[in-house]
XYZ file of C-alpha atoms in Angstrom:
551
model
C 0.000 0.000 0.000
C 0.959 3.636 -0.177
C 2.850 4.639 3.178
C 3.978 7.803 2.260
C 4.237 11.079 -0.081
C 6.722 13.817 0.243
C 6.134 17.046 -2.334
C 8.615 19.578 -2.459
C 7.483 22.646 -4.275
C 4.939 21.320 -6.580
C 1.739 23.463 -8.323
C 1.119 25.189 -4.563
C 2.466 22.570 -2.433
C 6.024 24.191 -0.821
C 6.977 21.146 1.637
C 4.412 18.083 2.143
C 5.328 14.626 3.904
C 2.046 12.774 4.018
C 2.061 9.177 6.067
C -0.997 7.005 4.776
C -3.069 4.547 6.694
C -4.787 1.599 5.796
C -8.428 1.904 5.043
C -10.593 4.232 3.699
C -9.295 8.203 3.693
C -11.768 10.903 2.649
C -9.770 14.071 1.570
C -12.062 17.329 1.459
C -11.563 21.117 1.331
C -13.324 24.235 0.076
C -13.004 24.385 -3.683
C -10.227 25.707 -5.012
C -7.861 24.738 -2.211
C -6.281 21.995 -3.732
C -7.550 18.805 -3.624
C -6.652 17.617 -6.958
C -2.993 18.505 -6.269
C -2.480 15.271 -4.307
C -3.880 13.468 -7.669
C -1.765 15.239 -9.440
C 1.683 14.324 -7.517
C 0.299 10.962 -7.392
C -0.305 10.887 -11.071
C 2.979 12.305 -11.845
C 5.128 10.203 -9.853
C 3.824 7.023 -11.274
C 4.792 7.992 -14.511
C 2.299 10.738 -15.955
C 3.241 13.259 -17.954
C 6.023 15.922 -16.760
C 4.739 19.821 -17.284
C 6.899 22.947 -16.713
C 3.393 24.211 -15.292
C 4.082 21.998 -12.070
C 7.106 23.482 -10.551
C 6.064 26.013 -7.770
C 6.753 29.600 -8.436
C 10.001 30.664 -8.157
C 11.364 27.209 -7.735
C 13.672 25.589 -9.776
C 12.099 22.291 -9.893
C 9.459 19.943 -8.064
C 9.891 16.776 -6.701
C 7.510 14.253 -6.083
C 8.315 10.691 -3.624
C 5.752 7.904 -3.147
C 7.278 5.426 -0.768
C 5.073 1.781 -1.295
C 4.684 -1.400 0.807
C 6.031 -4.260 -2.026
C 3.170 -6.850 -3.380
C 4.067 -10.238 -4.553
C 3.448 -8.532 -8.111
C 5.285 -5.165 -7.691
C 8.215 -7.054 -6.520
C 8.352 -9.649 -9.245
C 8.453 -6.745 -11.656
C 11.381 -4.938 -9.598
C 13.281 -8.233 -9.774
C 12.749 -9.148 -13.405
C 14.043 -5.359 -14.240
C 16.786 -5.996 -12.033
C 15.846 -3.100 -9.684
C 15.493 -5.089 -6.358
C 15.777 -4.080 -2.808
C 16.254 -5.912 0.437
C 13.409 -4.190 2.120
C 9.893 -4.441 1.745
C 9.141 -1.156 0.611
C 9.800 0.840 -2.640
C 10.549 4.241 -3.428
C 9.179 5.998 -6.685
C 10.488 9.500 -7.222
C 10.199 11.733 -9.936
C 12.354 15.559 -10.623
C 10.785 17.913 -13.059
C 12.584 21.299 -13.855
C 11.502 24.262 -14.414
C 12.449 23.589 -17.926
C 10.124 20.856 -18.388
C 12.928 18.132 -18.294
C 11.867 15.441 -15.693
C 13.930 12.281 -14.193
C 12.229 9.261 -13.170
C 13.861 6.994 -10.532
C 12.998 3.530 -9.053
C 15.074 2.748 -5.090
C 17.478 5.709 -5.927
C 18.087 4.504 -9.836
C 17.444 6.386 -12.648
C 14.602 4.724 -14.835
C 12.661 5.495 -17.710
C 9.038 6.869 -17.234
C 7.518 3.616 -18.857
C 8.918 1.726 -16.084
C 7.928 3.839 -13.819
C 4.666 3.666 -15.211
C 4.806 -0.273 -15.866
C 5.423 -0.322 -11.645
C 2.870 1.937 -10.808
C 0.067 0.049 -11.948
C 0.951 -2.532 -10.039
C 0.946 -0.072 -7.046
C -2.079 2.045 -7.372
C -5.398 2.837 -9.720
C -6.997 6.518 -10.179
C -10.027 6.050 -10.658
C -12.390 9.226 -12.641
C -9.269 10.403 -14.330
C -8.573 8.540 -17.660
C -5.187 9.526 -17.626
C -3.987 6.733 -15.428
C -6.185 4.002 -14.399
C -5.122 -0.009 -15.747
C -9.163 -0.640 -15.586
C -9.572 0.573 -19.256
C -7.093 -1.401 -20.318
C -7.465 -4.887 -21.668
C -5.705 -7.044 -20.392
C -6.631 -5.408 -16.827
C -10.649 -5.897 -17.641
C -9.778 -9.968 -18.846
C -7.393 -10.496 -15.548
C -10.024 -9.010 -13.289
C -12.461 -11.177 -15.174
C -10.625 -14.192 -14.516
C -9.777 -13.829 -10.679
C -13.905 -12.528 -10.325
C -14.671 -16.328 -11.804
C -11.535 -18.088 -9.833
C -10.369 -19.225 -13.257
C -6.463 -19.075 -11.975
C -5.672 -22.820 -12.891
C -7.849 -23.048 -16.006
C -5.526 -20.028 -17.322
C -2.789 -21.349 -16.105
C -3.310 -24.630 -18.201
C -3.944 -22.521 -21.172
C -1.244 -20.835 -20.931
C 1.050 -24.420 -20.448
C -0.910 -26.066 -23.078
C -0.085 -22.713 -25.281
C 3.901 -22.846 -24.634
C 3.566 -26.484 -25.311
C 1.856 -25.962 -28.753
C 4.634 -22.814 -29.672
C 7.173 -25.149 -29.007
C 6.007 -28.068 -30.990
C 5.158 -25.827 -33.741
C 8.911 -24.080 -33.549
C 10.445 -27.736 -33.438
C 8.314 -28.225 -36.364
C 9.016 -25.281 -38.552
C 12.877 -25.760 -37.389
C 13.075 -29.617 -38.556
C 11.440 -28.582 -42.446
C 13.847 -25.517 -42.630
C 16.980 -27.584 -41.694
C 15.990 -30.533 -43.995
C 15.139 -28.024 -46.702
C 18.807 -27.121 -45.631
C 20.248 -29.840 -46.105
C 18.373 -31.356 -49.360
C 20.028 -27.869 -50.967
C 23.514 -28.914 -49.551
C 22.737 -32.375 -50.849
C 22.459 -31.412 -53.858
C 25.264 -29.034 -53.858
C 27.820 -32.058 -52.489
C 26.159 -34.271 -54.874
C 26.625 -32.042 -57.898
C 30.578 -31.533 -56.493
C 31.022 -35.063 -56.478
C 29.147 -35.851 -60.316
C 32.085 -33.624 -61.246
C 34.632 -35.301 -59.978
C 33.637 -38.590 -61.095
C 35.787 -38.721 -64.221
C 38.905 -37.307 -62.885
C 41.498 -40.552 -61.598
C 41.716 -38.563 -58.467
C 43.846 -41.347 -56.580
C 46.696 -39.954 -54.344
C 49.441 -38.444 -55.863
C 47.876 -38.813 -59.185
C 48.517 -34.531 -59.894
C 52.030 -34.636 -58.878
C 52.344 -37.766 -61.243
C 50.807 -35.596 -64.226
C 52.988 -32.757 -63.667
C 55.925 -34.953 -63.731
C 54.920 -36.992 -66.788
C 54.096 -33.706 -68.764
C 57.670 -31.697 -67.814
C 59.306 -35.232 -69.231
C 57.434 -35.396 -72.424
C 57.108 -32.174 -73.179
C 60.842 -31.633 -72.946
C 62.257 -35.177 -74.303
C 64.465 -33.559 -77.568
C 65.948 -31.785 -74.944
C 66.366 -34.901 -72.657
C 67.789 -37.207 -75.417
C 69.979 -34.730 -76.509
C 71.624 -34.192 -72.991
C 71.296 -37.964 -72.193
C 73.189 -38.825 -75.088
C 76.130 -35.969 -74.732
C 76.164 -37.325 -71.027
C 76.645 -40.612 -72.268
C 79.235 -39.760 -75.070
C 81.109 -37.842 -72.063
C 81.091 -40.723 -70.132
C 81.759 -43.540 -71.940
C 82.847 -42.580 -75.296
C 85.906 -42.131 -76.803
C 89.599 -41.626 -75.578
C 88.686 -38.509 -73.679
C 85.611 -39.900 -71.844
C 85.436 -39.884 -67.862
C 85.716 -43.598 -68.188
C 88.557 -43.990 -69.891
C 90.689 -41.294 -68.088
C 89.744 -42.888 -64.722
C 90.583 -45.996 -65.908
C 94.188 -44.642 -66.503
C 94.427 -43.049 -63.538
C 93.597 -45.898 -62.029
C 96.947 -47.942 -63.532
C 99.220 -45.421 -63.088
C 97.990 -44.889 -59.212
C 98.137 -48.831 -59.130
C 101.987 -49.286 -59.952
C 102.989 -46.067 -57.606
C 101.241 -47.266 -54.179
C 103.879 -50.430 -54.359
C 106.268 -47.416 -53.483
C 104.207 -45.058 -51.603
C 101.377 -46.308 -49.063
C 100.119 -43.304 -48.744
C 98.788 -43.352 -51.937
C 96.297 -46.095 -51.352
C 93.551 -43.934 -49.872
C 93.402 -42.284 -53.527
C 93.420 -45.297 -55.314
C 90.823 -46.897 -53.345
C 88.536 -43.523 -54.224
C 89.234 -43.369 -58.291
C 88.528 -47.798 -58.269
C 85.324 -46.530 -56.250
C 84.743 -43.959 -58.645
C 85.642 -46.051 -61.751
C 82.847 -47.804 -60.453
C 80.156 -45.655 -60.401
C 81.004 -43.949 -63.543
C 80.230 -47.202 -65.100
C 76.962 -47.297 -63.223
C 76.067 -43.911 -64.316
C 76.556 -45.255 -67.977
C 75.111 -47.866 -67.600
C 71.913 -45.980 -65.709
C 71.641 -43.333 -68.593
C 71.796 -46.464 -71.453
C 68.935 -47.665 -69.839
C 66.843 -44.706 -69.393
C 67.504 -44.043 -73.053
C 66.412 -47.280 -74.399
C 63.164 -46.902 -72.132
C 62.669 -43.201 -73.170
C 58.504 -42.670 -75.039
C 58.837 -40.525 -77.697
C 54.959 -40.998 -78.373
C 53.329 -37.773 -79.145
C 50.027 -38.698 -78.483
C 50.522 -39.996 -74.682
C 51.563 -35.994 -74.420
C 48.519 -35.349 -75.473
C 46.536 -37.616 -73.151
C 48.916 -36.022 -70.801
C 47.844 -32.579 -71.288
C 44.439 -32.840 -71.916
C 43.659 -34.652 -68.513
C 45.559 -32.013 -66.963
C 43.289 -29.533 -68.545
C 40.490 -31.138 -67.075
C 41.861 -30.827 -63.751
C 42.502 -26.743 -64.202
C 38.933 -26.405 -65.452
C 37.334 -28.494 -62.647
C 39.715 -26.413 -60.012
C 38.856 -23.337 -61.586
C 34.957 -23.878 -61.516
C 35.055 -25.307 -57.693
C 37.280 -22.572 -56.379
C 40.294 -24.527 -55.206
C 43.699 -25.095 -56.669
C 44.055 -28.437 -58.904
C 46.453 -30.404 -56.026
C 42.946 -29.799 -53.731
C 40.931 -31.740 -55.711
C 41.204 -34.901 -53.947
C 40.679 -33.704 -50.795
C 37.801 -31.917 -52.099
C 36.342 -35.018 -53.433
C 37.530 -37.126 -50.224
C 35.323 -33.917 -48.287
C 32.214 -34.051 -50.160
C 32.088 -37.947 -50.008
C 32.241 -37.917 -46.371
C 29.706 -34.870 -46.120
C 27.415 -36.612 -47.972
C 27.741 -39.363 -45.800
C 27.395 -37.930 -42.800
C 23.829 -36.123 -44.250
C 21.780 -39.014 -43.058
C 17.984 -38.333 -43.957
C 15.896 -37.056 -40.750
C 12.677 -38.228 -41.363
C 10.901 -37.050 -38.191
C 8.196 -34.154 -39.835
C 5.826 -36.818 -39.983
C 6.653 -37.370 -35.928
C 6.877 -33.548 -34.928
C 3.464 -32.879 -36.921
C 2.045 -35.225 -34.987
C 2.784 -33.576 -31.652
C 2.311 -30.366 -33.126
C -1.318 -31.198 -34.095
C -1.428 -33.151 -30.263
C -0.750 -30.074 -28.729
C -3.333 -27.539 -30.390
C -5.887 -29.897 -29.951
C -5.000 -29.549 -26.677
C -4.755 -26.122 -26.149
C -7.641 -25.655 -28.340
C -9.755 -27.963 -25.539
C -8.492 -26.181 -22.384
C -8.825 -22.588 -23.929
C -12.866 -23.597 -24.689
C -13.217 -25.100 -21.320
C -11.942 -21.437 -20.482
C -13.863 -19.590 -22.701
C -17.115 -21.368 -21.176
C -16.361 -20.399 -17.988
C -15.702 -16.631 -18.951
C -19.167 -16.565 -20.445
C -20.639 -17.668 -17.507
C -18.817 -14.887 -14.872
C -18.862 -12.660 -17.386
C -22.993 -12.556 -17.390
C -22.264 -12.989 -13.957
C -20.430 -10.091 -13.399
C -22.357 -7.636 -15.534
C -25.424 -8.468 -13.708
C -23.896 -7.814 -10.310
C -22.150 -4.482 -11.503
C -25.563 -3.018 -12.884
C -27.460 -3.603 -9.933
C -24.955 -1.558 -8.122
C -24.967 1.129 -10.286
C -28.731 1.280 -9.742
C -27.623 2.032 -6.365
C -25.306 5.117 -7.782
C -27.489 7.061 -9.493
C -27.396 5.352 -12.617
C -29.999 3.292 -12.257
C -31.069 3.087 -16.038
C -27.563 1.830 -17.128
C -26.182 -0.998 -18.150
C -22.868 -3.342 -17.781
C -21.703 -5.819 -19.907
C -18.615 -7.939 -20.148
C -18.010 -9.191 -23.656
C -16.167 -11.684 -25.136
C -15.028 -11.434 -28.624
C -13.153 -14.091 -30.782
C -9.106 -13.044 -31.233
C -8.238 -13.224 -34.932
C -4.978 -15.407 -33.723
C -5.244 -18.112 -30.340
C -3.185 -16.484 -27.734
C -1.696 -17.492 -24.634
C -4.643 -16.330 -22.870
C -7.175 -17.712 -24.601
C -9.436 -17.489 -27.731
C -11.225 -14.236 -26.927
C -10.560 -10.675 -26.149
C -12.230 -9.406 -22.852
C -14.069 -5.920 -23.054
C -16.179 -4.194 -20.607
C -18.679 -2.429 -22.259
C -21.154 -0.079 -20.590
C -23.958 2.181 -20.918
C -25.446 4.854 -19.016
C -28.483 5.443 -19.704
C -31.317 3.170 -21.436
C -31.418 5.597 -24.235
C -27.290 5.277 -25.098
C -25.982 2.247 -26.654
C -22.814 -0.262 -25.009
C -19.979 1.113 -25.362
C -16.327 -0.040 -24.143
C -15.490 1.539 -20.853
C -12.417 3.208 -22.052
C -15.071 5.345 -23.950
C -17.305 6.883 -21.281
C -16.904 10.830 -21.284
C -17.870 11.482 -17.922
C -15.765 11.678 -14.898
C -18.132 11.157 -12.320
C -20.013 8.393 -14.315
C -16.560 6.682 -14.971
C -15.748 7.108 -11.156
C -18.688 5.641 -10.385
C -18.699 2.798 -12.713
C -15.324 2.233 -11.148
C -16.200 1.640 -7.986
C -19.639 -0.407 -9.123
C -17.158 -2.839 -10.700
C -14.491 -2.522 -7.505
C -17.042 -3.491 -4.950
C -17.287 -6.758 -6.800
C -13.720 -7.357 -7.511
C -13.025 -5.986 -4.018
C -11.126 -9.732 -3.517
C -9.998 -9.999 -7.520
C -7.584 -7.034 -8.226
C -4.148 -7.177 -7.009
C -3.869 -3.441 -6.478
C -3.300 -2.455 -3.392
C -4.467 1.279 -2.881
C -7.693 2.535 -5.231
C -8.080 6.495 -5.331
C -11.054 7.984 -6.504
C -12.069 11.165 -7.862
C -15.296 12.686 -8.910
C -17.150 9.735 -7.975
C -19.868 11.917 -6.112
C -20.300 14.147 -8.970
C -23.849 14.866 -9.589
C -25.542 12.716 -6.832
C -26.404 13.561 -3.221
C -28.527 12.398 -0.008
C -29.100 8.395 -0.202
C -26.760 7.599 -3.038
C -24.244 9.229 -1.689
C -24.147 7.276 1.736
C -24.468 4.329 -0.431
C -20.880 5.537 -2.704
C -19.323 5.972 1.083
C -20.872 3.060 2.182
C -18.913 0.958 -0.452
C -15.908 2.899 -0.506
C -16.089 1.802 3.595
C -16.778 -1.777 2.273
C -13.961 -1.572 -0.427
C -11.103 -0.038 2.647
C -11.875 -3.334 4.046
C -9.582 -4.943 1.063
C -7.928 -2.032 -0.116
C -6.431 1.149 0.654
C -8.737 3.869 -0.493
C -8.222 7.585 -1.213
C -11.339 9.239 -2.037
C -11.670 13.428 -3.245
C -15.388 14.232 -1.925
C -17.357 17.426 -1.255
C -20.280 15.636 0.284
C -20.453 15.138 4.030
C -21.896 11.933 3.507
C -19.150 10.177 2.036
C -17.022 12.037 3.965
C -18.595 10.456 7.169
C -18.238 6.947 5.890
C -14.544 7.117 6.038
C -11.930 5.820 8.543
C -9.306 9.067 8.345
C -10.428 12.280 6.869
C -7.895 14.717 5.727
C -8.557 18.089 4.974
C -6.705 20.371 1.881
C -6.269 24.366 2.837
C -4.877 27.532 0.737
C -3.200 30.072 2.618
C -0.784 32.934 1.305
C 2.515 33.533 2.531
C 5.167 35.484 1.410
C 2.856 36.883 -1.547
C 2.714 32.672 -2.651
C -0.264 31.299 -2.285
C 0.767 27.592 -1.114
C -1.666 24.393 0.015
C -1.604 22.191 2.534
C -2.653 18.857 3.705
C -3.826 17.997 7.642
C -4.719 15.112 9.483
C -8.497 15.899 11.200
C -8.688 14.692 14.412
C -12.229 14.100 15.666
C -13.169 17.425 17.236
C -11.647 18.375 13.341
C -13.537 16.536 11.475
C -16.629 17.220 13.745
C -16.109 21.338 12.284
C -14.914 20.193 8.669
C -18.196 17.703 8.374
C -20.460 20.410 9.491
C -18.927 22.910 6.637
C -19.528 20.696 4.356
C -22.940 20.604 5.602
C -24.021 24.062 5.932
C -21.116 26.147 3.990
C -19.533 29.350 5.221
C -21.896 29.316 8.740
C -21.756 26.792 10.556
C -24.480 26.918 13.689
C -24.249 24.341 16.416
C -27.631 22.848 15.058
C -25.104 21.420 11.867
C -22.375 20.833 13.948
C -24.435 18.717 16.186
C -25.648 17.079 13.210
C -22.241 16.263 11.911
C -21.369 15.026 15.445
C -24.526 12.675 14.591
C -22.950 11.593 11.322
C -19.921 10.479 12.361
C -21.290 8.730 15.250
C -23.923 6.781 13.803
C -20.392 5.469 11.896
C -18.032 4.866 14.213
C-alpha cells in the first residue's frame, strides 16, 4: 500500500510529507484549495506526464516521492528489471525542472518513465481520471475477469498447453527448414562429387601428371643431354671412363712405393665404379625413353580437365582430392531425418489440446462474465445510474493467444437511451468514477492493487446515493487502501481518516496544505460541508450525529 508522499514545491504545495493509513481516507476542502494537487503528484510520480506548469513559483524544480509497501506482483516486476531491494518497501520518485525536463527513478536509480509507469500500476489505480487508471485497459478488464470467476488454474493450463503448442510448432518449422537445408547442400555435395567422377583422383595422381608432362614435353631436350652425357662418359679416348681408368693404372703401380697413396686409389677404383653405373643408368633410361606424341597429349588434356574443374570449384588443382575425399564424407554424414511426420504429430497433439483447455476457459468466462455484468448493474442502480447498463463481452481473437481465444471488453452504458460502449469510452468523470467503484465493490477480492483512489465519484448525486458511494468505498477499505476526493459530508462520514486540503498565502505565494483531522476536526470540517460558510451548532451537532452513527 501507499505509506507515504513527500512534495517539495509542486503546483502550490512548498513542503508536504504525508504518512498514509490503511483503510478508507476521505480528503475534502473548500473548492479551489487543492484537492486535486495530491492526484496530481500521485499521477505524476507514477509515470504521468512531466509539465513545466508543475514546478512552484520561483522554484527551480518539483519533486515528487511515493514510498510503497512491495506486493508479490510489484516485486516480481522490480526483480525481473533488475531493480530489487532488500526491504519491503519501494521508493518511486520523480524531478521535473523548471524547464520541463523530468527524471524518473525507481530505489534511488534512474529509470525510464515507462517503467515507472509499468510499476505503478501494479501499485495504485486513479479512478475518474482517464489519464492513469489499468481498468480501461485490456488485459486489466480480462485479468479481473478471470480472478472474479476463480479461473487461476484453467488459465494457467492454457497458458502451459499454449507454450507447449509454440514449441512443438517451432520444433516443427525448425526440422522442415533444416531438412530443406540440407536437401540444398545435398544437392550441392552431390553435384561436387558428379564432377569429380571422371577425374582418376587417386593420391598423388597430380604430382604424377605434372611430372609426366615436364618429361614429355621436354624429351628432344632430354635425349639430346642424355646422349652428350653418355658420349662424355663412356665414349671415346677422352671420356670420364677412360681417363679414370688410366688413372687408375698409373695410381696402381705407384702405391707399391708409396702407401700413402692407397687412400686415392681406393677412391678413383670406387669412382671407376660408379662412372660405369652412371653409364650404364643413362643407357637404360635411353632405351626406355617414349617418344609418343600422343601420350603428351593424353597427358595434357587430362591435366586440362583438372585446371577447369579447379577453376569452376574454387580450389587449386592439387585440392581436388581432398575436395572429393570432403564431399564424399559430407554426404555421408547427411543421413535423412525423417521425423516431420513425428513432430506434426505432436504439433497437431498439442493444439488440440490447447484448443480444448482454452474452450473449457472460454465457457467459464461466459458464464462470470454474465455474472459479473449483472452484479455491476445492480450496483450502479444504487449510484445514481440506475437506467444503465454493464456488460462484459467476449469477442473471438483473430490469432489463439496465450490467454485464450477471446478478447475481454467491458462495455457499458449509461443510460437506457445510449448504446454499449467499451469503458475506455465513457466521457464522464463522475459516471466513470462511479462505474469504477460499481465494478471494484465486486472485484473488491480480484484485483491485485493495493491502494484505489477515486475522484469525482460523487459528482452529480447527493442524499441516499451518496451514503451508499461511502458506504462501499467503507466496504472496499476493508480490502484495499482507499483515497477518495469528496465534497459531500456523507461520504465524507463513511470514512476511517479524513484529511482536509487548505490555501493560505505567505510570502505573496499562495501555497496548500494537507492535515490530518482529528475528531473534534472533522466534527467542524463535516459540518462545513454541511451548511457552507456558517456553521451553527444545530449542523455541527448534526455532523457530530454523522460520524457517530459510523463509528
Amino acid at each position: 500500500m501507499l505509506q507515504s508522499l513527500t512534495i517539495r514545491d509542486f503546483v502550490l504545495v512548498h513542503r508536504q510529507t504525508l504518512e498514509f493509513s490503511a483503510g478508507f481516507t476521505a480528503l475534502t476542502g473548500e473548492t479551489g484549495a487543492g484537492k486535486s494537487i495530491l492526484l496530481d503528484a500521485l499521477e505524476l510520480v507514477l509515470g504521468g506526464r512531466a509539465d513545466p506548469d508543475a514546478v512552484r513559483q520561483a522554484a527551480e524544480r518539483a519533486e515528487v516521492t511515493a514510498e510503497f509497501t512491495l506486493t508479490d506482483a510489484s516485486r516480481a516486476w522490480l526483480e525481473s528489471n533488475e531493480l530489487t531491494t532488500e526491504e519491503d518497501e519501494c521508493l518511486l520518485r520523480r524531478v521535473v525542472e523548471s524547464t520541463g525536463k523530468s527524471r524518473a527513478f525507481i530505489n534511488g536509480r534512474s529509470v525510464t518513465v515507462t517503467q515507472l509507469r509499468a510499476l505503478g500500476e501494479l501499485l495504485l489505480d486513479i479512478h475518474g481520471q482517464h489519464a492513469h487508471q489499468g481498468l480501461l485497459r485490456g488485459a486489466v478488464q480480462r485479468d479481473l475477469l478471470d480472478t472474479f470467476g476463480g479461473h487461476g488454474e484453467l488459465c494457467r493450463g492454457v497458458q502451459s498447453a499454449w507454450q507447449e503448442w509454440q514449441a512443438a510448432e517451432q520444433a516443427l518449422t525448425h526440422a522442415a527448414q533444416k531438412q530443406l537445408d540440407m536437401a540444398r547442400e545435398r544437392a550441392a555435395l552431390e553435384e561436387t562429387r558428379d564432377l569429380l567422377a571422371p577425374l582418376d583422383l587417386t593420391p598423388g595422381r597430380w604430382e604424377t601428371l605434372q611430372a609426366e608432362h615436364s618429361r614429355l614435353s621436354h624429351r628432344a631436350e632430354l635425349l639430346q643431354g642424355l646422349e652428350h652425357t653418355l658420349e662424355l662418359l663412356a665414349e671415346g679416348d677422352q671420356a670420364v671412363q677412360h681417363q679414370i681408368a688410366q688413372a687408375c693404372l698409373e695410381l696402381d703401380g705407384l702405391r707399391v712405393h708409396d702407401n700413402a697413396l692407397e687412400t686415392a686409389f681406393q677412391l678413383l677404383e670406387n669412382a671407376q665404379i660408379q662412372v660405369e653405373e652412371a653409364r650404364d643408368e643413362v643407357q637404360h633410361h635411353l632405351r626406355g625413353m617414349d617418344l609418343d606424341d600422343q601420350r603428351l597429349s593424353q597427358i595434357e588434356e587430362e591435366m586440362q580437365l583438372w585446371h577447369g574443374l579447379a577453376r569452376r570449384l574454387r580450389v587449386h588443382p592439387e585440392e581436388l582430392i581432398s575436395l572429393r575425399s570432403h564431399t564424399l564424407s559430407a554426404l555421408t554424414a547427411l543421413e535423412s531425418q525423417d521425423s516431420l511426420t513425428h513432430l506434426a504429430a505432436r504439433r497437431d497433439q498439442g493444439w488440440h489440446l490447447y484448443e480444448a483447455a482454452a474452450q473449457a476457459l472460454t465457457v467459464v468466462r461466459q458464464r462470470a462474465a454474465r455474472h459479473l455484468g449483472e452484479q455491476v448493474t445492480i450496483t450502479m442502480a444504487e449510484l445514481a445510474l440506475a437506467q444503465g447498463r454493464f456488460e462484459v463481452t467476449l469477442k473471438p481473437l483473430e490469432k489463439p493467444a496465450i490467454t485464450g481465444l477471446e478478447y475481454v471488453e467491458f462495455q457499458v452504458s449509461a443510460h437506457s437511451s445510449q448504446p454499449l460502449a467499451p469503458l475506455a469510452k465513457v466521457a464522464s468523470g463522475g459516471e466513470l468514477s462511479r462505474l469504477s467503484l460499481a465494478l471494484q465493490t465486486q472485484l473488491a477480492g480480484a484485483s491485485e492493487v493495493p491502494t484505489l483512489i477515486f475522484d469525482e465519484v460523487d459528482s452529480g448525486i447527493g442524499g441516499a446515493v451518496a451514503e451508499r458511494v461511502g458506504q462501499l468505498l467503507a466496504s472496499l477499505g476493508h480490502h484495499h487502501q482507499v483515497l477518495c476526493v469528496t465534497h459531500l459530508a456523507q461520504v465524507a462520514t463513511c470514512a476511517q481518516q479524513q484529511w482536509r486540503v487548505t490555501k493560505c498565502e505567505t510570502g505573496g505565494l499562495i501555497t496548500s496544505a494537507v492535515e490530518v483531522l482529528d475528531t473534534d476536526q472533522r466534527i467542524e470540517e463535516i459540518a462545513r460541508m454541511l451548511g457552507g460558510v456558517t456553521v451553527t451548532e444545530t449542523v455541527r451537532q448534526h455532523a457530530r450525529e454523522m460520524l457517530q452513527d459510523k463509528f
